Coordinates of C-alpha atoms and ligand atoms in Angstrom, one line a residue:
M1 CA -0.7 -12.8 35.2
L2 CA 0.3 -9.5 33.5
K3 CA 3.4 -8.1 35.1
I4 CA 3.7 -4.4 34.4
F5 CA 7.3 -3.4 33.4
R6 CA 6.9 0.1 32.1
S7 CA 4.4 2.7 31.0
G8 CA 5.1 4.9 28.0
V9 CA 4.2 8.4 27.2
V10 CA 1.8 9.7 24.5
R11 CA 3.6 10.4 21.2
R12 CA 1.4 11.3 18.2
S13 CA -1.5 9.9 20.1
V14 CA 0.0 6.5 20.4
R15 CA 1.8 4.9 23.3
V16 CA 2.7 1.7 25.0
E17 CA 0.3 1.7 27.9
A18 CA 2.0 -1.3 29.5
F19 CA 3.9 -4.4 28.6
S20 CA 4.7 -7.8 30.1
E21 CA 7.1 -10.4 28.8
C22 CA 4.3 -11.8 26.7
T23 CA 2.2 -8.9 25.6
A24 CA 2.4 -5.2 24.7
K25 CA -0.7 -3.2 25.5
L26 CA -0.8 -0.4 22.9
Q27 CA -2.9 2.6 22.6
L28 CA -3.5 3.5 18.9
E29 CA -5.3 6.4 17.4
M30 CA -7.9 4.9 15.1
N31 CA -10.2 7.4 13.3
D32 CA -9.5 10.1 15.9
K33 CA -10.3 7.7 18.7
L34 CA -7.8 6.2 21.1
E35 CA -8.1 2.4 21.2
K36 CA -6.4 -0.2 23.3
V37 CA -5.0 -3.1 21.4
D38 CA -2.8 -6.0 22.6
F39 CA 0.0 -7.6 20.6
S40 CA 1.9 -10.6 21.8
A41 CA 5.7 -10.5 21.9
L42 CA 5.7 -13.2 19.2
W43 CA 3.4 -11.3 16.9
L44 CA 5.7 -8.2 17.2
R45 CA 8.8 -10.2 16.6
F46 CA 7.4 -11.9 13.5
N47 CA 6.3 -8.6 12.1
C48 CA 9.4 -6.6 12.6
H49 CA 10.0 -4.1 9.8
C50 CA 13.7 -3.4 10.4
P51 CA 16.0 -3.8 7.4
E52 CA 17.4 -7.1 8.9
C53 CA 14.0 -8.7 9.1
R54 CA 12.4 -7.3 5.9
Q55 CA 14.1 -6.4 2.7
Q56 CA 13.5 -2.8 2.0
G57 CA 11.8 -2.3 -1.4
S58 CA 10.3 -5.7 -1.8
G59 CA 9.0 -5.8 1.8
Q60 CA 9.6 -9.5 1.8
K61 CA 10.5 -11.2 5.1
T62 CA 14.1 -12.1 5.5
L63 CA 14.1 -12.9 9.2
S64 CA 15.0 -16.3 10.6
P65 CA 13.2 -17.6 13.7
L66 CA 15.8 -20.3 14.0
V67 CA 18.3 -17.8 15.4
W68 CA 15.9 -16.2 17.8
P69 CA 16.0 -17.1 21.5
E70 CA 14.0 -20.1 22.5
D71 CA 11.4 -18.1 24.3
I72 CA 10.2 -14.8 22.8
K73 CA 9.9 -12.4 25.7
L74 CA 9.7 -8.7 25.5
Q75 CA 12.5 -6.7 27.1
E76 CA 11.3 -3.3 26.1
A77 CA 8.6 -1.6 24.1
F78 CA 8.0 2.1 23.4
F79 CA 6.9 4.5 20.8
E80 CA 9.3 6.9 19.1
N81 CA 8.4 9.1 16.2
D82 CA 5.3 7.1 15.5
E83 CA 7.2 3.9 15.4
L84 CA 7.0 1.0 17.9
K85 CA 10.5 0.1 19.0
F86 CA 10.9 -3.2 20.9
S87 CA 13.5 -5.7 21.9
I88 CA 13.5 -9.3 22.9
K89 CA 15.3 -10.8 25.9
G90 CA 18.5 -12.5 25.0
E91 CA 18.6 -11.0 21.4
D92 CA 20.8 -8.2 20.1
H93 CA 18.2 -6.7 17.8
E94 CA 16.1 -3.5 17.8
G95 CA 12.6 -4.3 16.5
V96 CA 10.7 -1.6 14.6
I97 CA 7.1 -1.5 13.4
P98 CA 5.7 1.8 12.0
G99 CA 2.6 3.0 13.8
Q100 CA 0.8 3.3 10.5
V101 CA 1.4 -0.5 9.9
L102 CA -0.2 -1.3 13.2
R103 CA -3.1 1.0 12.7
K104 CA -3.7 -0.5 9.2
F105 CA -3.6 -4.0 10.6
V106 CA -6.1 -3.3 13.3
S107 CA -8.5 -1.5 11.0
D108 CA -8.4 -4.3 8.4
E109 CA -9.0 -6.9 11.0
R110 CA -12.0 -5.0 12.1
A111 CA -13.3 -4.5 8.6
R112 CA -13.1 -8.3 8.0
R113 CA -15.6 -8.8 10.8
S114 CA -17.8 -5.9 9.9
A115 CA -21.3 -6.3 8.3
A116 CA -19.9 -4.7 5.1
A117 CA -17.7 -7.8 4.7
K118 CA -20.7 -10.1 4.5
M119 CA -21.9 -11.6 1.3
C120 CA -25.2 -10.1 0.1
Y121 CA -27.7 -12.5 -1.3
L122 CA -29.6 -11.0 -4.1
R123 CA -33.2 -12.3 -3.9
K124 CA -35.7 -12.0 -6.7
P125 CA -34.4 -8.8 -8.4
K126 CA -37.2 -6.4 -9.3
Q127 CA -35.5 -5.0 -12.3
G128 CA -33.4 -6.7 -14.9
W129 CA -30.6 -8.9 -13.5
G130 CA -30.4 -6.8 -10.4
S131 CA -26.6 -6.4 -10.8
E132 CA -25.7 -4.8 -14.0
I133 CA -23.2 -2.4 -15.6
D134 CA -22.7 -0.9 -19.0
F135 CA -19.5 -2.2 -20.6
S136 CA -18.4 1.3 -21.6
Q137 CA -18.3 2.3 -17.9
T138 CA -15.6 -0.3 -17.3
N139 CA -13.1 1.6 -19.4
N140 CA -12.0 3.5 -16.3
Q141 CA -11.1 2.3 -12.8
K142 CA -14.2 3.7 -11.2
G143 CA -16.3 1.6 -13.5
Q144 CA -14.1 -1.4 -12.8
Y145 CA -14.5 -0.8 -9.1
D146 CA -18.3 -0.8 -9.5
M147 CA -18.2 -4.1 -11.4
T148 CA -15.8 -5.9 -9.0
Q149 CA -17.9 -4.7 -6.0
K150 CA -21.1 -6.1 -7.6
I151 CA -19.4 -9.4 -8.3
A152 CA -17.9 -9.5 -4.8
K153 CA -21.2 -8.7 -3.0
N154 CA -23.8 -10.3 -5.3
G155 CA -21.7 -13.1 -6.8
F156 CA -22.3 -11.8 -10.4
C157 CA -22.7 -8.8 -12.6
V158 CA -24.1 -8.6 -16.1
A159 CA -22.2 -6.3 -18.4
K160 CA -24.3 -4.8 -21.2
N161 CA -23.3 -3.6 -24.7
C162 CA -20.1 -5.7 -24.8
P163 CA -18.3 -6.3 -28.1
T164 CA -19.9 -9.2 -30.0
K165 CA -16.9 -9.8 -32.3
K166 CA -15.1 -13.1 -32.2
N167 CA -13.2 -13.4 -28.8
G168 CA -15.1 -10.4 -27.6
V169 CA -15.3 -12.2 -24.2
L170 CA -11.6 -11.6 -23.7
D171 CA -12.2 -7.8 -23.8
V172 CA -14.5 -8.3 -20.8
C173 CA -12.0 -10.5 -19.0
H174 CA -9.3 -7.9 -19.4
K175 CA -11.3 -5.4 -17.3
I176 CA -10.5 -7.7 -14.4
S177 CA -7.5 -9.9 -15.2
E178 CA -5.7 -12.1 -17.7
P179 CA -7.9 -14.9 -19.0
I180 CA -6.8 -18.4 -18.2
P181 CA -7.0 -21.4 -20.6
F182 CA -8.7 -24.3 -19.0
L183 CA -9.7 -27.7 -20.5
Y184 CA -11.2 -26.2 -23.6
G185 CA -8.8 -23.4 -24.5
L186 CA -8.9 -19.7 -23.8
V187 CA -12.3 -19.2 -25.3
Q188 CA -15.0 -21.9 -25.5
N189 CA -17.7 -21.4 -28.1
I190 CA -21.1 -22.6 -26.8
V191 CA -22.9 -23.7 -29.9
N192 CA -24.8 -26.8 -30.9
E193 CA -22.6 -29.7 -31.9
P194 CA -23.8 -32.9 -33.6
N195 CA -21.9 -35.2 -31.1
P196 CA -21.5 -33.0 -28.1
T197 CA -18.6 -33.9 -25.7
N198 CA -20.4 -31.9 -23.0
I199 CA -24.1 -31.2 -22.4
A200 CA -23.3 -27.5 -22.8
F201 CA -22.7 -28.0 -26.5
S202 CA -26.2 -29.4 -27.1
D203 CA -29.7 -27.9 -26.9
A204 CA -30.5 -29.8 -23.7
F205 CA -31.4 -28.4 -20.3
L206 CA -28.2 -27.8 -18.3
A207 CA -28.8 -28.3 -14.6
P208 CA -27.3 -25.8 -12.2
H209 CA -23.7 -26.5 -11.5
M210 CA -20.2 -25.1 -11.0
D211 CA -17.6 -25.6 -13.6
M212 CA -14.6 -27.9 -13.0
V213 CA -15.1 -28.7 -9.3
Y214 CA -13.0 -31.8 -10.1
M215 CA -10.0 -29.5 -9.6
E216 CA -8.3 -28.2 -6.5
S217 CA -8.7 -24.7 -8.0
P218 CA -11.7 -24.5 -10.4
P219 CA -12.1 -21.4 -12.6
G220 CA -12.7 -18.3 -10.5
L221 CA -14.8 -15.9 -12.6
Q222 CA -16.7 -17.2 -15.6
Y223 CA -17.6 -14.8 -18.4
L224 CA -20.5 -15.9 -20.5
L225 CA -20.9 -13.6 -23.5
C226 CA -23.9 -13.7 -25.8
R227 CA -22.6 -13.0 -29.3
R228 CA -25.9 -13.9 -31.0
N229 CA -29.3 -15.1 -29.8
D230 CA -31.9 -14.9 -32.6
D231 CA -35.5 -14.0 -31.9
C232 CA -36.7 -17.2 -33.3
V233 CA -34.7 -19.2 -30.7
E234 CA -37.1 -20.6 -28.1
G235 CA -35.9 -21.1 -24.6
G236 CA -32.2 -21.3 -23.7
E237 CA -32.5 -18.9 -20.8
S238 CA -29.6 -18.6 -18.5
I239 CA -30.0 -19.7 -14.9
L240 CA -28.1 -18.3 -11.9
I241 CA -28.4 -19.4 -8.3
D242 CA -26.4 -18.5 -5.2
A243 CA -25.0 -21.7 -3.8
F244 CA -23.8 -20.0 -0.6
E245 CA -27.3 -18.8 0.1
V246 CA -28.7 -22.2 -0.6
A247 CA -26.2 -23.8 1.8
E248 CA -27.0 -21.2 4.5
H249 CA -30.6 -21.8 4.0
L250 CA -30.0 -25.5 4.5
R251 CA -28.0 -24.9 7.6
A252 CA -30.8 -22.8 9.1
N253 CA -33.7 -25.1 8.2
H254 CA -32.1 -28.6 8.1
P255 CA -29.0 -28.5 10.2
R256 CA -28.5 -32.3 10.1
D257 CA -28.6 -32.4 6.3
F258 CA -26.2 -29.5 6.3
E259 CA -23.9 -31.4 8.6
T260 CA -24.1 -34.4 6.3
L261 CA -23.1 -32.4 3.3
C262 CA -20.2 -30.9 5.2
S263 CA -18.8 -34.3 6.2
V264 CA -19.4 -36.9 3.5
P265 CA -16.6 -37.1 1.0
V266 CA -17.8 -37.0 -2.6
R267 CA -15.8 -37.7 -5.7
F268 CA -15.9 -35.4 -8.7
Q269 CA -14.2 -36.4 -12.0
K270 CA -13.5 -35.6 -15.6
I271 CA -12.1 -38.5 -17.4
H272 CA -11.8 -38.1 -21.1
W273 CA -9.5 -40.3 -23.2
E274 CA -10.7 -39.4 -26.7
R275 CA -8.9 -36.2 -27.0
E276 CA -5.4 -35.2 -28.1
N277 CA -4.3 -34.8 -24.5
P278 CA -6.4 -37.2 -22.5
V279 CA -7.4 -36.0 -19.0
Y280 CA -8.0 -37.8 -15.8
F281 CA -9.1 -35.3 -13.1
E282 CA -10.3 -36.6 -9.8
W283 CA -11.2 -34.5 -6.7
E284 CA -12.7 -35.7 -3.4
Q285 CA -14.3 -33.3 -0.9
P286 CA -17.6 -32.9 0.8
H287 CA -20.1 -30.7 -1.1
I288 CA -19.8 -28.0 1.6
V289 CA -16.5 -27.0 3.2
L290 CA -16.3 -25.0 6.3
D291 CA -13.5 -22.8 7.6
N292 CA -12.1 -22.7 11.1
K293 CA -14.9 -20.3 12.2
G294 CA -17.7 -22.5 10.8
Q295 CA -18.2 -20.2 7.8
I296 CA -18.8 -21.8 4.4
S297 CA -15.6 -21.5 2.5
R298 CA -16.2 -23.6 -0.5
V299 CA -19.1 -25.4 -2.2
N300 CA -18.7 -28.3 -4.7
W301 CA -21.8 -28.8 -6.7
A302 CA -21.8 -30.3 -10.2
P303 CA -24.0 -33.4 -10.3
A304 CA -23.0 -34.3 -13.9
F305 CA -19.4 -34.5 -12.9
E306 CA -19.7 -36.7 -9.8
G307 CA -17.6 -39.9 -10.0
K308 CA -18.0 -43.1 -8.1
S309 CA -17.7 -42.1 -4.5
R310 CA -16.4 -44.5 -1.9
R311 CA -19.1 -46.9 -0.9
S312 CA -19.3 -45.7 2.7
S313 CA -20.4 -42.3 1.5
M314 CA -23.6 -43.6 0.0
T315 CA -25.9 -43.6 3.0
N316 CA -29.5 -42.7 3.6
E317 CA -28.5 -39.5 5.4
Y318 CA -26.4 -38.6 2.3
I319 CA -29.2 -39.1 -0.2
Q320 CA -31.7 -37.2 2.0
A321 CA -29.4 -34.3 2.4
Y322 CA -28.4 -34.4 -1.3
R323 CA -32.1 -34.3 -2.4
R324 CA -32.8 -31.5 0.0
F325 CA -30.0 -29.4 -1.4
M326 CA -31.0 -30.1 -4.9
K327 CA -34.6 -29.1 -4.2
Q328 CA -33.5 -25.9 -2.4
V329 CA -31.3 -25.1 -5.4
D330 CA -34.4 -25.3 -7.5
E331 CA -36.6 -23.3 -5.1
S332 CA -34.0 -20.7 -4.1
D333 CA -35.1 -17.1 -3.8
T334 CA -31.8 -16.2 -5.5
K335 CA -32.7 -18.1 -8.7
I336 CA -32.7 -16.0 -11.8
V337 CA -33.9 -17.4 -15.1
K338 CA -33.4 -14.9 -17.9
R339 CA -32.6 -14.8 -21.5
L340 CA -29.2 -13.4 -22.3
N341 CA -29.3 -11.0 -25.3
E342 CA -26.7 -10.1 -27.8
G343 CA -23.9 -8.1 -26.3
E344 CA -24.7 -9.1 -22.7
C345 CA -22.0 -10.9 -20.7
I346 CA -22.7 -12.6 -17.3
V347 CA -19.6 -12.3 -15.2
F348 CA -20.0 -14.6 -12.2
N349 CA -18.1 -16.1 -9.4
N350 CA -17.9 -19.8 -10.3
R351 CA -16.9 -20.7 -6.8
R352 CA -20.1 -19.3 -5.4
M353 CA -22.8 -19.2 -8.1
L354 CA -24.4 -22.2 -9.8
H355 CA -25.2 -21.6 -13.5
G356 CA -27.3 -23.5 -16.0
R357 CA -29.6 -23.1 -18.9
T358 CA -33.1 -24.1 -19.9
G359 CA -33.4 -26.4 -23.0
F360 CA -34.0 -24.6 -26.3
K361 CA -35.1 -25.0 -29.9
L362 CA -33.2 -23.1 -32.6
N363 CA -36.1 -23.0 -35.1
G364 CA -33.5 -22.3 -37.8
G365 CA -31.9 -19.5 -35.8
V366 CA -28.5 -19.1 -34.2
R367 CA -27.6 -19.1 -30.5
F368 CA -23.9 -18.4 -30.0
M369 CA -22.1 -17.9 -26.6
E370 CA -18.5 -17.5 -25.7
V371 CA -17.0 -18.5 -22.4
A372 CA -13.7 -17.6 -20.7
Y373 CA -12.4 -17.6 -17.2
T374 CA -10.1 -15.6 -14.9
N375 CA -8.5 -16.7 -11.6
I376 CA -10.3 -16.1 -8.3
C377 CA -7.3 -14.8 -6.4
E378 CA -6.6 -12.3 -9.2
F379 CA -10.2 -11.2 -8.9
R380 CA -10.1 -10.7 -5.2
S381 CA -6.8 -8.8 -5.5
K382 CA -8.2 -6.5 -8.2
A383 CA -11.4 -5.9 -6.2
Q384 CA -9.4 -5.2 -3.1
V385 CA -7.0 -2.8 -4.8
L386 CA -10.0 -0.9 -6.3
E387 CA -11.8 -0.9 -2.9
F388 CA -8.8 0.7 -1.3
T389 CA -8.2 3.2 -4.1
H390 CA -11.9 4.0 -5.1
G391 CA -14.0 2.7 -2.2
Q392 CA -14.3 2.9 1.5
G393 CA -11.4 0.6 2.3
E394 CA -13.6 -2.3 3.2
I395 CA -12.3 -5.8 3.0
V396 CA -13.6 -7.7 0.0
T397 CA -16.2 -10.4 0.9
R398 CA -15.4 -14.0 1.0
V399 CA -15.0 -15.3 -2.6
G400 CA -15.6 -19.1 -2.0
N401 CA -12.1 -20.3 -2.6
S402 CA -11.5 -21.9 0.8
N403 CA -9.6 -18.8 2.0
L404 CA -9.6 -18.5 5.8
I405 CA -9.6 -14.7 5.6
Ligands
FE2_1 FE1 -20.9 -24.7 -17.0
ZN2 ZN1 14.0 -6.8 12.9

């Protein structure tokens, strides 16, 4: 039961309406409207902004819960000069949290739940790729904001008129963050090789997949730049499919299959001894991972890199669900099959979008792509900073990296 200790007075449109040992009921001015928000004593204590609890400058927490009283109970709470002041029973400490910090926290929490924070599934674009930008626009922050927003919402963006020089793909990466060398170095050249170590380096059909799902943290954004694609080259169209949309579609239409793909552990691997530094990557997780709210937080889909799963995983339910997912990948409304032309670079979220390529014939011509990657958290951070500085202050959509936010 809420025991009322004290009522506050309005100061700068905020006040402590009431508080008990456990909870402070605050009234905050949010967008010119007064709103009631509850904070627990523990939340307030953990988020104290006083110089003892948080280093000024770095803002990093320096408080130690080990020296706090056993039970965290509010002794007092009131607003003064737009700062919440509070104290905890049995502790010699004056807690402080600026009103601005509380308002920002509340508005961000709200934005996380708003419709604007939902992924947007791009179905059958009527024109071009449906999510494009000219590379020249990304020279300024406004253009970078547009690009990161498109990637965050649609899962990808095609940059046109990119530099086609050697390592030109790195120029595109640098619009977002520092490229990261994965297994194949900083830049991979996607060209035909006589004895390919990867299907990508041949002219064969490349089934839709995510890169390196055999890692705890697969590449975040992938940049696929077309340096050259001669007119005489037949086929070799790029394929993009939104795996999150496919998974949601499965959940809506075949809930038991969805459940199976959320629960059966599957092994992914990359084992390669014949290289200077042999690799032995193994990762085991269901194809679809849910967060604590039941939202999809990660998808693992790369049939060519599946290892030998535990025998108990190979059930009739599993193969039925697996086939269904595979079929829906193929039939997805979000599927785009399109030729990438010289100077075009697909920048896509590898944790969300499946990519592939149709088979091709060179006919004496050249097809030359470059691939590079940047980190998913760097992307989300960049997109969020630009959203706060150039956008509406929305919270960036889920990016598929098992983040619970
Ligand atoms: Fe790939
Ligand atoms: Zn403090």
